[in-house]
Amino acid sequence: ILNVEQSPQSLHVQEGDSTNFTCSFPSSNFYALHWYRWETAKSPEALFVMTLNGDEKKKGRISATLNTKEGYSYLYIKGSQPEDSATYLCADPGGTSYGKLTFGQGTILTVHP
Amino acid sequence: NAGVTQTPKFQVLKTGQSMTLQCAQDMNHNSMYWYRQDPGMGLRLIYYSASEGTTDKGEVPNGYNVSRLNKREFSLRLESAAPSQTSVYFCAGSRPGQAEKLFFGSGTQLSVL
């Protein structure tokens, strides 16, 4: 069982603040790192799948970076909005090419108007 | 496009009863998965099917069986439900052309009394 850890567990920010959170994963036998957003009463939705060391992906105000040598990824949200409130999950497929993912416990983000 | 469809959305069982959770996708996914979500535990993989005709155990397979009936359908069966199986269950699918990111169904809230 892989050890995928996320920090912090929860985060409260004001509208307009920029924020970031961390995912750490085993650096050996790396294949990919996934990020998902999970809004209350909905299903998780994929944000990014990152595969290359030094990779940076962006989707609107959300971006992510990847360091496979040291085993961490950062997710950044610029100018947070209330609709960004969600749980953000990272996941590691453990060296396989399938979506057989081990998920972290998530970071719960609350953006206050 | 329906995506990944799970039924039922809610179910209450008595200890010892059996039931099957159904999942169907119309996204041409090669691989399909069943996860469960428990408070404080994150999403955990129960079973997966890398391709039609194959199934394999995930992290928490005990008490469950699966059937990959065809490429579209992947069902999860509880033969004799136990209170420890009270959880939210998610079906998901993936395929290589989309970097194996997971597309989730809407979830099934199961309570075992």
mmCIF file of N, CA and C in Angstrom, chain A residues 36-97:
data_model
loop_
_atom_site.group_PDB
_atom_site.id
_atom_site.type_symbol
_atom_site.label_atom_id
_atom_site.label_comp_id
_atom_site.label_asym_id
_atom_site.label_seq_id
_atom_site.Cartn_x
_atom_site.Cartn_y
_atom_site.Cartn_z
ATOM 1 N N TYR A 36 -7.479 15.631 -8.215
ATOM 2 C CA TYR A 36 -8.923 15.663 -8.413
ATOM 3 C C TYR A 36 -9.530 16.732 -7.518
ATOM 4 N N ARG A 37 -10.632 17.300 -7.981
ATOM 5 C CA ARG A 37 -11.431 18.212 -7.160
ATOM 6 C C ARG A 37 -12.745 17.519 -6.858
ATOM 7 N N TRP A 38 -13.160 17.587 -5.587
ATOM 8 C CA TRP A 38 -14.369 16.906 -5.152
ATOM 9 C C TRP A 38 -15.243 17.898 -4.420
ATOM 10 N N GLU A 39 -16.291 18.347 -5.120
ATOM 11 C CA GLU A 39 -17.236 19.270 -4.504
ATOM 12 C C GLU A 39 -18.297 18.486 -3.735
ATOM 13 N N THR A 40 -18.812 19.107 -2.701
ATOM 14 C CA THR A 40 -19.823 18.465 -1.855
ATOM 15 C C THR A 40 -21.007 18.018 -2.695
ATOM 16 N N ALA A 41 -21.470 16.807 -2.434
ATOM 17 C CA ALA A 41 -22.638 16.211 -3.097
ATOM 18 C C ALA A 41 -22.394 15.902 -4.578
ATOM 19 N N LYS A 42 -21.140 15.966 -4.999
ATOM 20 C CA LYS A 42 -20.812 15.594 -6.376
ATOM 21 C C LYS A 42 -19.777 14.478 -6.358
ATOM 22 N N SER A 43 -19.300 14.094 -7.533
ATOM 23 C CA SER A 43 -18.253 13.085 -7.654
ATOM 24 C C SER A 43 -16.919 13.774 -7.890
ATOM 25 N N PRO A 44 -15.830 13.094 -7.546
ATOM 26 C CA PRO A 44 -14.513 13.679 -7.851
ATOM 27 C C PRO A 44 -14.349 13.885 -9.360
ATOM 28 N N GLU A 45 -13.704 15.004 -9.713
ATOM 29 C CA GLU A 45 -13.423 15.282 -11.123
ATOM 30 C C GLU A 45 -11.938 15.523 -11.309
ATOM 31 N N ALA A 46 -11.388 14.956 -12.364
ATOM 32 C CA ALA A 46 -9.945 15.078 -12.611
ATOM 33 C C ALA A 46 -9.574 16.515 -12.938
ATOM 34 N N LEU A 47 -8.504 16.986 -12.310
ATOM 35 C CA LEU A 47 -7.907 18.273 -12.657
ATOM 36 C C LEU A 47 -6.698 18.047 -13.576
ATOM 37 N N PHE A 48 -5.734 17.256 -13.082
ATOM 38 C CA PHE A 48 -4.499 17.047 -13.824
ATOM 39 C C PHE A 48 -4.009 15.616 -13.645
ATOM 40 N N VAL A 49 -3.322 15.123 -14.659
ATOM 41 C CA VAL A 49 -2.494 13.933 -14.525
ATOM 42 C C VAL A 49 -1.092 14.359 -14.958
ATOM 43 N N MET A 50 -0.145 14.216 -14.047
ATOM 44 C CA MET A 50 1.208 14.715 -14.287
ATOM 45 C C MET A 50 2.168 13.546 -14.326
ATOM 46 N N THR A 51 3.067 13.567 -15.303
ATOM 47 C CA THR A 51 3.948 12.424 -15.482
ATOM 48 C C THR A 51 5.435 12.778 -15.506
ATOM 49 N N LEU A 52 5.789 14.013 -15.813
ATOM 50 C CA LEU A 52 7.207 14.350 -15.998
ATOM 51 C C LEU A 52 7.733 15.192 -14.852
ATOM 52 N N ASN A 53 8.946 14.882 -14.389
ATOM 53 C CA ASN A 53 9.576 15.702 -13.356
ATOM 54 C C ASN A 53 9.692 17.129 -13.852
ATOM 55 N N GLY A 54 9.307 18.071 -13.004
ATOM 56 C CA GLY A 54 9.357 19.475 -13.393
ATOM 57 C C GLY A 54 8.126 19.932 -14.151
ATOM 58 N N ASP A 55 7.202 19.017 -14.403
ATOM 59 C CA ASP A 55 5.980 19.343 -15.137
ATOM 60 C C ASP A 55 5.185 20.397 -14.391
ATOM 61 N N GLU A 56 4.562 21.281 -15.141
ATOM 62 C CA GLU A 56 3.630 22.240 -14.565
ATOM 63 C C GLU A 56 2.391 22.257 -15.447
ATOM 64 N N LYS A 57 1.228 22.114 -14.802
ATOM 65 C CA LYS A 57 -0.034 22.124 -15.546
ATOM 66 C C LYS A 57 -0.891 23.260 -15.009
ATOM 67 N N LYS A 58 -1.754 23.797 -15.893
ATOM 68 C CA LYS A 58 -2.586 24.922 -15.496
ATOM 69 C C LYS A 58 -3.973 24.750 -16.082
ATOM 70 N N LYS A 59 -4.972 25.114 -15.251
ATOM 71 C CA LYS A 59 -6.364 25.085 -15.693
ATOM 72 C C LYS A 59 -7.043 26.286 -15.055
ATOM 73 N N GLY A 60 -7.160 27.359 -15.838
ATOM 74 C CA GLY A 60 -7.738 28.577 -15.277
ATOM 75 C C GLY A 60 -6.854 29.133 -14.180
ATOM 76 N N ARG A 61 -7.410 29.288 -12.982
ATOM 77 C CA ARG A 61 -6.645 29.838 -11.851
ATOM 78 C C ARG A 61 -5.927 28.767 -11.052
ATOM 79 N N ILE A 62 -6.060 27.522 -11.468
ATOM 80 C CA ILE A 62 -5.459 26.414 -10.726
ATOM 81 C C ILE A 62 -4.248 25.901 -11.495
ATOM 82 N N SER A 63 -3.159 25.701 -10.788
ATOM 83 C CA SER A 63 -1.969 25.134 -11.419
ATOM 84 C C SER A 63 -1.341 24.129 -10.468
ATOM 85 N N ALA A 64 -0.499 23.261 -11.027
ATOM 86 C CA ALA A 64 0.163 22.236 -10.226
ATOM 87 C C ALA A 64 1.580 22.038 -10.738
ATOM 88 N N THR A 65 2.477 21.725 -9.814
ATOM 89 C CA THR A 65 3.857 21.403 -10.162
ATOM 90 C C THR A 65 4.198 20.035 -9.627
ATOM 91 N N LEU A 66 5.262 19.454 -10.179
ATOM 92 C CA LEU A 66 5.622 18.080 -9.835
ATOM 93 C C LEU A 66 7.125 17.945 -9.657
ATOM 94 N N ASN A 67 7.529 17.328 -8.556
ATOM 95 C CA ASN A 67 8.934 16.991 -8.324
ATOM 96 C C ASN A 67 8.985 15.505 -8.007
ATOM 97 N N THR A 68 9.362 14.711 -9.012
ATOM 98 C CA THR A 68 9.358 13.253 -8.832
ATOM 99 C C THR A 68 10.592 12.777 -8.067
ATOM 100 N N LYS A 69 11.673 13.551 -8.115
ATOM 101 C CA LYS A 69 12.901 13.121 -7.425
ATOM 102 C C LYS A 69 12.723 13.150 -5.913
ATOM 103 N N GLU A 70 12.016 14.179 -5.429
ATOM 104 C CA GLU A 70 11.800 14.280 -3.986
ATOM 105 C C GLU A 70 10.403 13.840 -3.580
ATOM 106 N N GLY A 71 9.555 13.530 -4.523
ATOM 107 C CA GLY A 71 8.253 12.941 -4.225
ATOM 108 C C GLY A 71 7.228 13.915 -3.670
ATOM 109 N N TYR A 72 7.066 15.076 -4.356
ATOM 110 C CA TYR A 72 5.986 15.966 -3.930
ATOM 111 C C TYR A 72 5.417 16.715 -5.134
ATOM 112 N N SER A 73 4.177 17.171 -4.934
ATOM 113 C CA SER A 73 3.482 17.999 -5.911
ATOM 114 C C SER A 73 2.749 19.096 -5.157
ATOM 115 N N TYR A 74 2.743 20.292 -5.725
ATOM 116 C CA TYR A 74 2.001 21.405 -5.149
ATOM 117 C C TYR A 74 0.835 21.756 -6.047
ATOM 118 N N LEU A 75 -0.290 22.078 -5.426
ATOM 119 C CA LEU A 75 -1.445 22.611 -6.151
ATOM 120 C C LEU A 75 -1.629 24.049 -5.696
ATOM 121 N N TYR A 76 -1.736 24.967 -6.665
ATOM 122 C CA TYR A 76 -1.890 26.390 -6.360
ATOM 123 C C TYR A 76 -3.232 26.873 -6.884
ATOM 124 N N ILE A 77 -3.886 27.714 -6.102
ATOM 125 C CA ILE A 77 -5.085 28.389 -6.576
ATOM 126 C C ILE A 77 -4.852 29.885 -6.419
ATOM 127 N N LYS A 78 -4.950 30.598 -7.530
ATOM 128 C CA LYS A 78 -4.709 32.041 -7.524
ATOM 129 C C LYS A 78 -6.032 32.769 -7.419
ATOM 130 N N GLY A 79 -6.130 33.722 -6.498
ATOM 131 C CA GLY A 79 -7.359 34.496 -6.379
ATOM 132 C C GLY A 79 -8.578 33.626 -6.090
ATOM 133 N N SER A 80 -8.534 32.905 -4.982
ATOM 134 C CA SER A 80 -9.591 31.940 -4.655
ATOM 135 C C SER A 80 -10.979 32.562 -4.700
ATOM 136 N N GLN A 81 -11.926 31.780 -5.182
ATOM 137 C CA GLN A 81 -13.331 32.170 -5.231
ATOM 138 C C GLN A 81 -14.154 31.170 -4.412
ATOM 139 N N PRO A 82 -15.326 31.577 -3.925
ATOM 140 C CA PRO A 82 -16.160 30.638 -3.146
ATOM 141 C C PRO A 82 -16.432 29.327 -3.900
ATOM 142 N N GLU A 83 -16.546 29.397 -5.209
ATOM 143 C CA GLU A 83 -16.805 28.166 -5.976
ATOM 144 C C GLU A 83 -15.599 27.226 -6.028
ATOM 145 N N ASP A 84 -14.444 27.670 -5.545
ATOM 146 C CA ASP A 84 -13.282 26.799 -5.429
ATOM 147 C C ASP A 84 -13.354 25.915 -4.185
ATOM 148 N N SER A 85 -14.307 26.195 -3.305
ATOM 149 C CA SER A 85 -14.463 25.394 -2.090
ATOM 150 C C SER A 85 -14.746 23.941 -2.470
ATOM 151 N N ALA A 86 -13.906 23.053 -2.002
ATOM 152 C CA ALA A 86 -14.003 21.640 -2.369
ATOM 153 C C ALA A 86 -12.914 20.886 -1.606
ATOM 154 N N THR A 87 -12.942 19.575 -1.737
ATOM 155 C CA THR A 87 -11.821 18.754 -1.277
ATOM 156 C C THR A 87 -10.942 18.451 -2.476
ATOM 157 N N TYR A 88 -9.642 18.677 -2.314
ATOM 158 C CA TYR A 88 -8.684 18.431 -3.389
ATOM 159 C C TYR A 88 -7.888 17.171 -3.032
ATOM 160 N N LEU A 89 -7.944 16.213 -3.941
ATOM 161 C CA LEU A 89 -7.326 14.913 -3.718
ATOM 162 C C LEU A 89 -6.161 14.720 -4.669
ATOM 163 N N CYS A 90 -5.093 14.138 -4.153
ATOM 164 C CA CYS A 90 -4.047 13.664 -5.064
ATOM 165 C C CYS A 90 -4.009 12.139 -4.984
ATOM 166 N N ALA A 91 -3.467 11.514 -6.016
ATOM 167 C CA ALA A 91 -3.476 10.058 -6.067
ATOM 168 C C ALA A 91 -2.313 9.549 -6.907
ATOM 169 N N ASP A 92 -1.815 8.381 -6.533
ATOM 170 C CA ASP A 92 -0.627 7.767 -7.164
ATOM 171 C C ASP A 92 -1.024 6.385 -7.672
ATOM 172 N N PRO A 93 -0.757 6.067 -8.927
ATOM 173 C CA PRO A 93 -1.090 4.733 -9.432
ATOM 174 C C PRO A 93 -0.040 3.678 -9.125
ATOM 175 N N GLY A 94 0.986 4.035 -8.370
ATOM 176 C CA GLY A 94 1.921 3.030 -7.883
ATOM 177 C C GLY A 94 2.722 2.361 -8.966
ATOM 178 N N GLY A 95 3.159 3.124 -9.941
ATOM 179 C CA GLY A 95 4.040 2.558 -10.953
ATOM 180 C C GLY A 95 3.312 1.841 -12.079
ATOM 181 N N THR A 96 1.987 1.814 -12.033
ATOM 182 C CA THR A 96 1.242 1.157 -13.105
ATOM 183 C C THR A 96 0.668 2.201 -14.051
ATOM 184 N N SER A 97 0.289 1.749 -15.213
ATOM 185 C CA SER A 97 -0.282 2.667 -16.189
ATOM 186 C C SER A 97 -1.796 2.742 -16.069
#
